[in-house]
CSV table of C-alpha atoms in Angstrom, one decimal:
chain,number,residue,atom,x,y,z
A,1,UNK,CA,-9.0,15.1,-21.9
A,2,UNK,CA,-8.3,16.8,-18.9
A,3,UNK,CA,-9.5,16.3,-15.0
A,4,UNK,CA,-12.7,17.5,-13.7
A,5,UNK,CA,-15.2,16.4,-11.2
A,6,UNK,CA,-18.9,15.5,-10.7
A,7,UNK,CA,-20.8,16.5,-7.8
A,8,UNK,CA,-23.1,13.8,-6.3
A,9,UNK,CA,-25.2,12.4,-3.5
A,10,UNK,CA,-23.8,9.4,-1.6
A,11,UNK,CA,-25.9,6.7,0.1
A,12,UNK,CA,-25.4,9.0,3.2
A,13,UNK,CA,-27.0,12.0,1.3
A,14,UNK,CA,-23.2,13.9,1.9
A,15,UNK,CA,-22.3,15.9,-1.3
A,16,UNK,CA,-19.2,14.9,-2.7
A,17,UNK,CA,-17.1,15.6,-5.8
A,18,UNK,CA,-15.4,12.8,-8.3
A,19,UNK,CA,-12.9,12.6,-10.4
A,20,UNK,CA,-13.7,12.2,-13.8
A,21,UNK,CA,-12.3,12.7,-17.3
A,22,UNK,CA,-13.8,14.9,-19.6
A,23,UNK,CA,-13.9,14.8,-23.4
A,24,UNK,CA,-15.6,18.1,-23.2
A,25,UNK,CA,-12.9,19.8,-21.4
A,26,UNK,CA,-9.4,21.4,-23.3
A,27,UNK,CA,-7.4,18.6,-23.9
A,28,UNK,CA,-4.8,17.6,-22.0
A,29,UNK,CA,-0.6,18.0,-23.6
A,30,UNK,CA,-0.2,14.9,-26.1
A,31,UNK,CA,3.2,13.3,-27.0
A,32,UNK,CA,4.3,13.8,-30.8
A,33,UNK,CA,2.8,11.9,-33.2
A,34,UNK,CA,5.4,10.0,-35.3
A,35,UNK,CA,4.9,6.9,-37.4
A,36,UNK,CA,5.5,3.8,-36.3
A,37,UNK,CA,8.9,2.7,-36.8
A,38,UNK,CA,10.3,5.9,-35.4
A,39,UNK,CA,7.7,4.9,-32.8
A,40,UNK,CA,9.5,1.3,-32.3
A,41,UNK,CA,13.1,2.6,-32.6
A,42,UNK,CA,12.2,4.4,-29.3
A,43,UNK,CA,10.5,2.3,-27.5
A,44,UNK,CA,13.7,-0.3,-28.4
A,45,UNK,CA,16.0,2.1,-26.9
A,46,UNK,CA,13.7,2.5,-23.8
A,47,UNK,CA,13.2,-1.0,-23.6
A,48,UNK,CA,17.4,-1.5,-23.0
A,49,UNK,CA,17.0,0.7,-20.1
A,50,UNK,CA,14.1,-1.1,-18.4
A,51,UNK,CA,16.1,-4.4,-19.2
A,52,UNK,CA,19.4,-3.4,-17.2
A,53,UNK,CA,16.6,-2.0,-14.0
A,54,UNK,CA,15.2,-5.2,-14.4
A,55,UNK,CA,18.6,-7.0,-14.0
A,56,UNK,CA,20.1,-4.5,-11.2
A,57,UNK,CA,16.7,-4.8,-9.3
A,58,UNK,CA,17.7,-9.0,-9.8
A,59,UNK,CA,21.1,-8.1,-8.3
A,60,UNK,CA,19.4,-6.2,-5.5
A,61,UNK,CA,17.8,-8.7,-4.4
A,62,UNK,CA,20.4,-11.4,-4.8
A,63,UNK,CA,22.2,-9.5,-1.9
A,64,UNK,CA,18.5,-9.2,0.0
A,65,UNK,CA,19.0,-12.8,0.2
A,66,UNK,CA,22.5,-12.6,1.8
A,67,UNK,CA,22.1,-9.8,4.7
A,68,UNK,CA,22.7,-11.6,7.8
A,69,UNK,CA,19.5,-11.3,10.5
A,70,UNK,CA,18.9,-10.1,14.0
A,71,UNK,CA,17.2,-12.0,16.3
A,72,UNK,CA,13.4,-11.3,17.8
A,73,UNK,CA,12.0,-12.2,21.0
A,74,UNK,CA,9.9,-14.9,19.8
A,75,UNK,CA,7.7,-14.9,23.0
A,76,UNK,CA,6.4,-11.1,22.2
A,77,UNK,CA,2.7,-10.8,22.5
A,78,UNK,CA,0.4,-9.6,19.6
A,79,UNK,CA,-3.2,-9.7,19.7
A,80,UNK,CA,-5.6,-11.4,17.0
A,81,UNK,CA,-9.0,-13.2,17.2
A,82,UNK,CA,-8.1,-15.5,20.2
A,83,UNK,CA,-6.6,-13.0,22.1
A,84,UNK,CA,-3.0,-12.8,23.0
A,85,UNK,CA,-0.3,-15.1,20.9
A,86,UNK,CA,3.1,-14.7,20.4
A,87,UNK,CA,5.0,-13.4,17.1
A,88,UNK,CA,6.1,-16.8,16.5
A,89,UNK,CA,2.7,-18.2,16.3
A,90,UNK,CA,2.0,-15.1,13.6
A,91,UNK,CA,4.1,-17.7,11.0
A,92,UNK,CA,1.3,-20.0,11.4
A,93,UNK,CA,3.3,-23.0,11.0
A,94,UNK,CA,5.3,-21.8,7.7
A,95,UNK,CA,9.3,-20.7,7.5
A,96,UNK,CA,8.8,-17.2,6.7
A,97,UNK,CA,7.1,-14.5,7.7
A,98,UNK,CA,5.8,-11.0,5.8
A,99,UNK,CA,4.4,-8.5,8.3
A,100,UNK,CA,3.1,-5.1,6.9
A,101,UNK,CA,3.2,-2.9,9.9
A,102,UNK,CA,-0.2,-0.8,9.6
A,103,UNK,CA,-0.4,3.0,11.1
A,104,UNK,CA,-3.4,4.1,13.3
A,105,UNK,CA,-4.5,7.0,14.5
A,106,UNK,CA,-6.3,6.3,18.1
A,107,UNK,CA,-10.2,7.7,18.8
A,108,UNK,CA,-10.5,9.1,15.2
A,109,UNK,CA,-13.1,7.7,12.8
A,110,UNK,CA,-12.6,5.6,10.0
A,111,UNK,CA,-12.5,8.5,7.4
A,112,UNK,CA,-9.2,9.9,9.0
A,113,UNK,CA,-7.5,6.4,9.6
A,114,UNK,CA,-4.0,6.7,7.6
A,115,UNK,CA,-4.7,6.8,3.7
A,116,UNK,CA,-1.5,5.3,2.9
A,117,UNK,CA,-1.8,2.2,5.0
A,118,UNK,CA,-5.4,1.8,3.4
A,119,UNK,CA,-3.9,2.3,0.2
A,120,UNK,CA,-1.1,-0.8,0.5
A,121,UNK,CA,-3.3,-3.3,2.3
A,122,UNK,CA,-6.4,-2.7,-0.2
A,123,UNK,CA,-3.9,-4.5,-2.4
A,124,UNK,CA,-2.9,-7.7,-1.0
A,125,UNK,CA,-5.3,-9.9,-1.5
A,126,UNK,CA,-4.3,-13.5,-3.4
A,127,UNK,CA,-2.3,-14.8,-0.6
A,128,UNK,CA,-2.1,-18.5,-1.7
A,129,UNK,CA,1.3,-17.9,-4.0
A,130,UNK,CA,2.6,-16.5,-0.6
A,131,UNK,CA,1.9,-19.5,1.4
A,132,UNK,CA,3.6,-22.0,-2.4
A,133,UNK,CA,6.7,-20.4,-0.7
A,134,UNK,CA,6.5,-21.4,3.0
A,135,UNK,CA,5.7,-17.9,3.8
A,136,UNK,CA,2.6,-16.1,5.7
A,137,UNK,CA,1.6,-12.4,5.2
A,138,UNK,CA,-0.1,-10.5,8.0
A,139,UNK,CA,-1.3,-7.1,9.1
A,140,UNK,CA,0.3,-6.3,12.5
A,141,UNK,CA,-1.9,-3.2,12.9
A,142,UNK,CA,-0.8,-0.5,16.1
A,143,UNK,CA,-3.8,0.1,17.3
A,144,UNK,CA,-6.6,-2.0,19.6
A,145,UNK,CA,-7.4,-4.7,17.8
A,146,UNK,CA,-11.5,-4.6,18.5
A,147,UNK,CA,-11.6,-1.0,16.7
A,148,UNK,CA,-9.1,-2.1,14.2
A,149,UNK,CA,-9.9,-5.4,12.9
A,150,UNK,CA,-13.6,-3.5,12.7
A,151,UNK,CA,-12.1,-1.0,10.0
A,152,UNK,CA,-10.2,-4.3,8.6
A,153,UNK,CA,-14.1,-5.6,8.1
A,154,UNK,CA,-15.1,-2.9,6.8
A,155,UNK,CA,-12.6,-2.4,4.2
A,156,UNK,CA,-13.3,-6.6,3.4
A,157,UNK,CA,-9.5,-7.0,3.8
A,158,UNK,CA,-9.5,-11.2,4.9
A,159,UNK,CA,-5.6,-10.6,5.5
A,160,UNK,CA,-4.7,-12.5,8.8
A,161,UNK,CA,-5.0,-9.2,11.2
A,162,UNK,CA,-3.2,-8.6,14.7
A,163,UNK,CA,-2.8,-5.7,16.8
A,164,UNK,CA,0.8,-4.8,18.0
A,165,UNK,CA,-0.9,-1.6,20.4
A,166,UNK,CA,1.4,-2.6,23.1
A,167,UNK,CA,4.6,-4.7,21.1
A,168,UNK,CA,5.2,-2.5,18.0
A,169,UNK,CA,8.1,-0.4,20.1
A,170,UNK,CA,9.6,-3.5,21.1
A,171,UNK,CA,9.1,-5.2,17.3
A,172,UNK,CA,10.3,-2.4,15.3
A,173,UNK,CA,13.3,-1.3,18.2
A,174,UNK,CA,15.5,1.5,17.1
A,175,UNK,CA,13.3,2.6,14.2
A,176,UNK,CA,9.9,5.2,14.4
A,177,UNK,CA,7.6,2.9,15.4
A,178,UNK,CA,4.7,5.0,14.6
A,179,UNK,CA,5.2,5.1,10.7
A,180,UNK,CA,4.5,2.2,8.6
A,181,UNK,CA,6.5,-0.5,7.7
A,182,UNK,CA,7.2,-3.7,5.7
A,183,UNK,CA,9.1,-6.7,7.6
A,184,UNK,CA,10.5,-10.0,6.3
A,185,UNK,CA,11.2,-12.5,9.5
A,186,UNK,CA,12.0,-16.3,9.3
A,187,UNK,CA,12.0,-19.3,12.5
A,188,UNK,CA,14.4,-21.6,12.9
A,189,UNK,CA,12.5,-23.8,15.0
A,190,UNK,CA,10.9,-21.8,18.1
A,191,UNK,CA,13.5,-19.1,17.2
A,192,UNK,CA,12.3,-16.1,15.6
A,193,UNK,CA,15.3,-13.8,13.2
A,194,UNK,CA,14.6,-10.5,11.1
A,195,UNK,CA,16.1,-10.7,7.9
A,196,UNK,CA,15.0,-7.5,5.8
A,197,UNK,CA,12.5,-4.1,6.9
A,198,UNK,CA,11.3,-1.2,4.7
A,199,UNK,CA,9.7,2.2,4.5
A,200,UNK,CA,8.4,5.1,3.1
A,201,UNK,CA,8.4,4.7,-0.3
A,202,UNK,CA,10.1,0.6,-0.1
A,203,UNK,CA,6.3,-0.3,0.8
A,204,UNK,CA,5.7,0.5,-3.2
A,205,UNK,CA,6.5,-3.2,-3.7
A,206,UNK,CA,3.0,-4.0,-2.8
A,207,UNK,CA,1.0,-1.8,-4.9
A,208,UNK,CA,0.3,-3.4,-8.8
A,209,UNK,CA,-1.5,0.3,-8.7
A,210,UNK,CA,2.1,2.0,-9.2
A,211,UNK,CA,4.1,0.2,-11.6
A,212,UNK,CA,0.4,0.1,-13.7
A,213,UNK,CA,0.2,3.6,-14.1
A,214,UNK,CA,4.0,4.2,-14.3
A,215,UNK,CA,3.4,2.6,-17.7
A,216,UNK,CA,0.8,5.0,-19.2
A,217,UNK,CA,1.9,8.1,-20.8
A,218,UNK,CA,0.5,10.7,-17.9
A,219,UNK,CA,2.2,8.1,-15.3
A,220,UNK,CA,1.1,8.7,-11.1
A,221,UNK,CA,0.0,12.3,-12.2
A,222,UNK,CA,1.3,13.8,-9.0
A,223,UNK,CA,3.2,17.1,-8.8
A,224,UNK,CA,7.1,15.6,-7.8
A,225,UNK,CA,7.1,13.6,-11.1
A,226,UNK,CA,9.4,14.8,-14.1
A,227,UNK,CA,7.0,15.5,-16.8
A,228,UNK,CA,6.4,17.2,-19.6
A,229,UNK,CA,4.8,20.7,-19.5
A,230,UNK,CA,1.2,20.5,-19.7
A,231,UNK,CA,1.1,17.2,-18.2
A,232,UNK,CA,-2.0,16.4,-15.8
A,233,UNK,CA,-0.3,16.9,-12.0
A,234,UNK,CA,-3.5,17.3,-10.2
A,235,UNK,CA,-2.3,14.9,-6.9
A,236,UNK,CA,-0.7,16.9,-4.7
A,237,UNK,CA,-0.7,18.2,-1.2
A,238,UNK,CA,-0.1,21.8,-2.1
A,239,UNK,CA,-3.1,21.5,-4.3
A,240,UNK,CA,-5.3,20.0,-1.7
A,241,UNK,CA,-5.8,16.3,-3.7
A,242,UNK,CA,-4.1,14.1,-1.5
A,243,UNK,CA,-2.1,11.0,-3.7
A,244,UNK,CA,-4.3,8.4,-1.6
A,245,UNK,CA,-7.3,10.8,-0.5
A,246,UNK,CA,-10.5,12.2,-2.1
A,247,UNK,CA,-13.3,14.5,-0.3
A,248,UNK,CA,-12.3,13.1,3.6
A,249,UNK,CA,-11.7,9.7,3.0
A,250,UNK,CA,-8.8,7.3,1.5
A,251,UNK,CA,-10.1,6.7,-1.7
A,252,UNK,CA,-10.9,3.0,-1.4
A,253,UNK,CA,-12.6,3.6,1.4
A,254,UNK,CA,-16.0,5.2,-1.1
A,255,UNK,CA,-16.9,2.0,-3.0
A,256,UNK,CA,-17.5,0.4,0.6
A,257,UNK,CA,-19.6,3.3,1.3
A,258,UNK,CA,-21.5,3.1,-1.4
A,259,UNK,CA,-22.4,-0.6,-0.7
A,260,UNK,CA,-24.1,0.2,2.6
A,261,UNK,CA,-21.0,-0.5,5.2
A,262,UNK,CA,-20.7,0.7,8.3
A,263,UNK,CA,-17.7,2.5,9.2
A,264,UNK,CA,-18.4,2.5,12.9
A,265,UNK,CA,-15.5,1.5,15.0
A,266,UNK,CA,-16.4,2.0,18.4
């Protein structure tokens, strides 16, 4: 099977083209065929490797745990439903904090909003093994938060949702504030410390959608992994299918779409 795509009309009546798989198209490049136990003796010696990432990804975070932390101006301002609170109040009562810092890109419409973002936060959704550990999750989004929580809405994300339009430079100081984030924080009372960030490609942690298809045989199918020759690669930049983006909009963004949403912001 290789990738093709089917033209069709959406609710809006806009042509678009899908991504489908095609068993009438040249197959795609196959691994050997072997029998099985020549199968199993591989997939043993594979399976030794993934144990010792397993146990160094352990030991990786054992010393998470023991960075020391920096503290934060617990009285800093962030917006959310009520208006103005402060990070502190963000914890909602529990020890921890976990605050995804989400991109935007001001006066443009929904379909250009940062893919990536949409990508990571379409993910999150069971939050109540997060809160077993004394710990809140939230969206500190950068831009207003009456256009943003609007394009939260209309994703159905019901991730608590705050806009940092004004605090992100002051939140994330001596880092790009602009580009997207992942922040661990804990209180000590009405004190407020940082213990761990991460970006780029650190924010992979919360997307099941990765390790999923790291396990199948084509893996991410984008153009910077090592593959074999003949391999699908059809995600990439140069080739004009963005890893997160399909015909104008972040991917997840055409099932709402399709259910009659609005993506009106202003």
């Amino acid at each position: 099977m290789t990738r093709t795509f089917r033209e069709h009309l959406d609710q809006a009546g806009t042509r678009r083209m899908e991504a489908i798989m095609n068993d009438q198209e040249p197959s795609a490049a196959l691994p050997p065929v072997v029998d099985r136990r020549t199968w199993q003796e591989a997939r043993e010696a594979l399976f030794a490797r993934e144990k010792a990432h397993t146990h160094e990804g352990d030991a990786i975070a054992a010393a998470r745990r023991r960075l020391p932390m920096v503290e934060v101006d617990a009285t800093i301002e962030v917006i959310g439903p009520r208006g103005p609170i402060t990070i502190l109040d963000v914890f909602e009562g529990r020890k921890q904090l976990i605050a995804y810092y989400h991109a935007w890109w001001p006066d443009r419409p929904a379909a250009e909003q940062c893919e990536g973002c949409t990508f990571f936060n379409s993910q999150v959704r069971e939050l109540s093994y997060i809160h077993s550990r004394d710990a809140t999750y939230a969206t500190l989004c950068k831009g207003p938060y009456e256009e943003s929580v609007r394009y939260r809405d209309f994703m159905g994300w019901d991730v608590p949702w705050y806009s940092v339009e004004q605090t992100a430079a002051q939140l994330l100081e001596g880092r790009d504030w602009q580009s997207h984030h992942l922040v661990c924080y804990v209180r000590d009372g009405e004190r407020v410390f940082e213990t761990y960030y991460t970006g780029g490609r650190g924010v992979e942690i919360m997307s099941p959608t990765h390790g999923l298809l790291d396990m199948t045989v084509y893996g991410r199918q984008e153009t910077w992994e090592d593959s074999p020759d003949g391999w699908p690669q059809p995600w990439s930049y140069e080739h004009g299918q963005h890893h997160w983006r399909t015909n104008g909009r972040p991917i997840a963004q055409w099932s709402r779409i399709e259910a009659g949403r609005s993506d009106e912001l202003t």
